[in-house]
PDB file of C-alpha atoms in Angstrom:
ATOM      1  CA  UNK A   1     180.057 185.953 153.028  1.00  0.00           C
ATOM      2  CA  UNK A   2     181.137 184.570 149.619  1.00  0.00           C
ATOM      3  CA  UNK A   3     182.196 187.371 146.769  1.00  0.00           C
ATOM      4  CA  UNK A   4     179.748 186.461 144.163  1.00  0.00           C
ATOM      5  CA  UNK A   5     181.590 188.129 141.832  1.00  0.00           C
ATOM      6  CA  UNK A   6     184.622 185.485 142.194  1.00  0.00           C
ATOM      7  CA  UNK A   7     182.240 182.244 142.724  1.00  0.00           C
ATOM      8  CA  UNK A   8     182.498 179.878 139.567  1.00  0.00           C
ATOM      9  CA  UNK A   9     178.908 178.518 140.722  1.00  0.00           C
ATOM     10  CA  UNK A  10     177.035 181.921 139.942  1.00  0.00           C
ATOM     11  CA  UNK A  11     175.728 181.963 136.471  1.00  0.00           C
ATOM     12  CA  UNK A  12     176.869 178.487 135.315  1.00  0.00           C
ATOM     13  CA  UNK A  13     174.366 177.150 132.843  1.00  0.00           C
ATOM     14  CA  UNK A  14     174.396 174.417 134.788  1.00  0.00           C
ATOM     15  CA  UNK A  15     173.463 176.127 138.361  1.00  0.00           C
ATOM     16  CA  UNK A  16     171.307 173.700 139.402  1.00  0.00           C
ATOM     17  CA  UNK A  17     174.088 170.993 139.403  1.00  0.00           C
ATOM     18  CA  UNK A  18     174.838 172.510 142.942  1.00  0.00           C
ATOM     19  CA  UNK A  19     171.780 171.467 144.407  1.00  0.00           C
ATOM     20  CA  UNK A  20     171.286 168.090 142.568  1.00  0.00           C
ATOM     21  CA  UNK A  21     171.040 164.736 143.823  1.00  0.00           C
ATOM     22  CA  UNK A  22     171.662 163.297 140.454  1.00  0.00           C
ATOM     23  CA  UNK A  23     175.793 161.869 140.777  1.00  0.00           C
ATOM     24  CA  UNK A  24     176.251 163.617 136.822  1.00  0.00           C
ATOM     25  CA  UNK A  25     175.450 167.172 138.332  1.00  0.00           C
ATOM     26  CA  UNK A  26     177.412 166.369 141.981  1.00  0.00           C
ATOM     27  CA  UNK A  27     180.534 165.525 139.815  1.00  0.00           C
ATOM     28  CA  UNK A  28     179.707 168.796 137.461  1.00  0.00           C
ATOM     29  CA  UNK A  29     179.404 171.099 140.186  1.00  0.00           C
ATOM     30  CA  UNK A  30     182.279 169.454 142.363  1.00  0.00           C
ATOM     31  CA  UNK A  31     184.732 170.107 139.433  1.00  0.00           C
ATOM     32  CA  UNK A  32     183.811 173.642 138.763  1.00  0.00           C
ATOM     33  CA  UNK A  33     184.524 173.844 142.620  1.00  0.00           C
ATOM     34  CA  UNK A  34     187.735 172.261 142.395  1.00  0.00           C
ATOM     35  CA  UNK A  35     189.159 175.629 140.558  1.00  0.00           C
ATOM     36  CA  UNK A  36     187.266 178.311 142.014  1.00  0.00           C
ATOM     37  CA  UNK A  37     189.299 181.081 144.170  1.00  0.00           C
ATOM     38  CA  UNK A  38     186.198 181.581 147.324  1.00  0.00           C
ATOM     39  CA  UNK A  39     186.233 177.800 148.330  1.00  0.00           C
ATOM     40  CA  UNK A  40     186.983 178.832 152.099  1.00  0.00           C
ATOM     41  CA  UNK A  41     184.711 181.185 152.454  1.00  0.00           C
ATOM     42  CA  UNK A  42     182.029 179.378 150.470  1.00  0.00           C
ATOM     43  CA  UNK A  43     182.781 176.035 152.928  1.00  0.00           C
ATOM     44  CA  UNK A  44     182.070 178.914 156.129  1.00  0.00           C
ATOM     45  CA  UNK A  45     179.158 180.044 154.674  1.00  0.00           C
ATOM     46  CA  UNK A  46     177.609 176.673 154.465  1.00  0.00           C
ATOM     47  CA  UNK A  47     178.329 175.622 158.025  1.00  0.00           C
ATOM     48  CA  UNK A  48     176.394 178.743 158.756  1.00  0.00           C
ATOM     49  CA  UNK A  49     173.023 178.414 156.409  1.00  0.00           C
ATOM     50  CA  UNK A  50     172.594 175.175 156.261  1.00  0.00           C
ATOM     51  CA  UNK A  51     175.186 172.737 154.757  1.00  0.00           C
ATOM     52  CA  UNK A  52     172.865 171.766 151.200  1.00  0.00           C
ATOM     53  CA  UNK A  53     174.322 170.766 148.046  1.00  0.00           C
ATOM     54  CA  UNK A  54     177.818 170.950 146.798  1.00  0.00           C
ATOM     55  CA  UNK A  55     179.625 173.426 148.337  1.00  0.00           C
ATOM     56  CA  UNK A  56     183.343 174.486 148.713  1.00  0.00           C
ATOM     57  CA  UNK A  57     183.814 170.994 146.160  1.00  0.00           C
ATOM     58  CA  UNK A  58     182.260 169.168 149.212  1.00  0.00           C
ATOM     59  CA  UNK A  59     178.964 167.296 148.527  1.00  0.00           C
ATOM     60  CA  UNK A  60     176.197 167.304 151.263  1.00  0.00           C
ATOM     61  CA  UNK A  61     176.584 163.737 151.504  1.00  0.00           C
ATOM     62  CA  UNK A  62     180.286 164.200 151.946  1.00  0.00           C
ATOM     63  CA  UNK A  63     180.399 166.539 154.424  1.00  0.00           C
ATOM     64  CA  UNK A  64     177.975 164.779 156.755  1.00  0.00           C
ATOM     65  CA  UNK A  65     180.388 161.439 156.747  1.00  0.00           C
ATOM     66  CA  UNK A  66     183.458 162.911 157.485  1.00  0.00           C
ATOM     67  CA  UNK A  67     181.808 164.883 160.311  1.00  0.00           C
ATOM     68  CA  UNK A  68     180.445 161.838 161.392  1.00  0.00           C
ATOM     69  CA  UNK A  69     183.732 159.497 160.920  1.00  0.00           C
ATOM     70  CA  UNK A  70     185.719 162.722 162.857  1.00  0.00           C
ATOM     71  CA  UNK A  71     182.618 162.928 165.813  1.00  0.00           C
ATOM     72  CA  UNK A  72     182.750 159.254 166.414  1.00  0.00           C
ATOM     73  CA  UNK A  73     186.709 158.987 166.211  1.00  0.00           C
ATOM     74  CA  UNK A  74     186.722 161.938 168.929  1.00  0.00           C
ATOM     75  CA  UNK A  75     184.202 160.702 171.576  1.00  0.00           C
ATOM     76  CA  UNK A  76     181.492 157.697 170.444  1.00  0.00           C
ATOM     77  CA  UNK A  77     178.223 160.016 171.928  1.00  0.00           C
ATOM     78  CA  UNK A  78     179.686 163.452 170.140  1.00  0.00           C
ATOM     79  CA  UNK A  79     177.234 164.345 167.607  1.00  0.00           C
ATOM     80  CA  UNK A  80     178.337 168.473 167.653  1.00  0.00           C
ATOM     81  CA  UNK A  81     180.047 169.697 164.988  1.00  0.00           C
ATOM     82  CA  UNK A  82     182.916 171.114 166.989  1.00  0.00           C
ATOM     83  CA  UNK A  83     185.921 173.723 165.346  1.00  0.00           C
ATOM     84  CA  UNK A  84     188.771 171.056 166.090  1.00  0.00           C
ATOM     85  CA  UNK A  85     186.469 168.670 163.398  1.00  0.00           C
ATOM     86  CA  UNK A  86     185.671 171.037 161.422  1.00  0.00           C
ATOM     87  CA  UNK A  87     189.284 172.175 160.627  1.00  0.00           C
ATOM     88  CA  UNK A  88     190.020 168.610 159.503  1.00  0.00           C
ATOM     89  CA  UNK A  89     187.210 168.001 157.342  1.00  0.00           C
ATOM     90  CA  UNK A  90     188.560 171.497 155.673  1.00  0.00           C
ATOM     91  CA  UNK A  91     192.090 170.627 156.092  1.00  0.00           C
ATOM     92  CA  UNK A  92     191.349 167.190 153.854  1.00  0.00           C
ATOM     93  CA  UNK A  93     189.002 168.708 151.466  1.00  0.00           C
ATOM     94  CA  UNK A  94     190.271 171.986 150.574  1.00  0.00           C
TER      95      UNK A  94
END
């Protein structure tokens, strides 16, 4: 679970940047990310709710490339979202 407390995201003025599709409010809400001390735990609380928006400084779009890109370079039919890939994709982004 993410503190709250320490999450840069919760009450920004510009909260909805997280959620966004516009690129403006992805590159907004991935450079408040890029400082904030609960990245890690944000990044594991995604994987488990639904991986939506920007999260841990990784954008939805982001994160489903690189799982892809990791999946394919691990097996051509592996579609799952396995730890060994997921380490990576953190290991890279974080």
């Amino acid at each position: 679970m993410v503190n709250n407390d320490l999450a840069l995201c919760q009450g920004d003025e510009r909260s909805h940047a997280w959620f966004s599709y516009d690129i403006e409010d992805i590159h907004y809400a991935k450079s408040v990310c890029s400082s904030c001390e609960v990245k890690i735990e944000c990044f594991a609380n995604a994987l488990q709710n639904d991986f939506m928006g920007v999260n841990a400084g990784i954008s939805e779009f982001e994160f489903m490339i690189d799982t892809w890109k990791e999946a394919k370079k691990e097996n051509e039919s592996n579609w799952t979202r396995s730890s060994k890939i997921l380490q990576g994709i953190l290991r890279k982004k974080l």
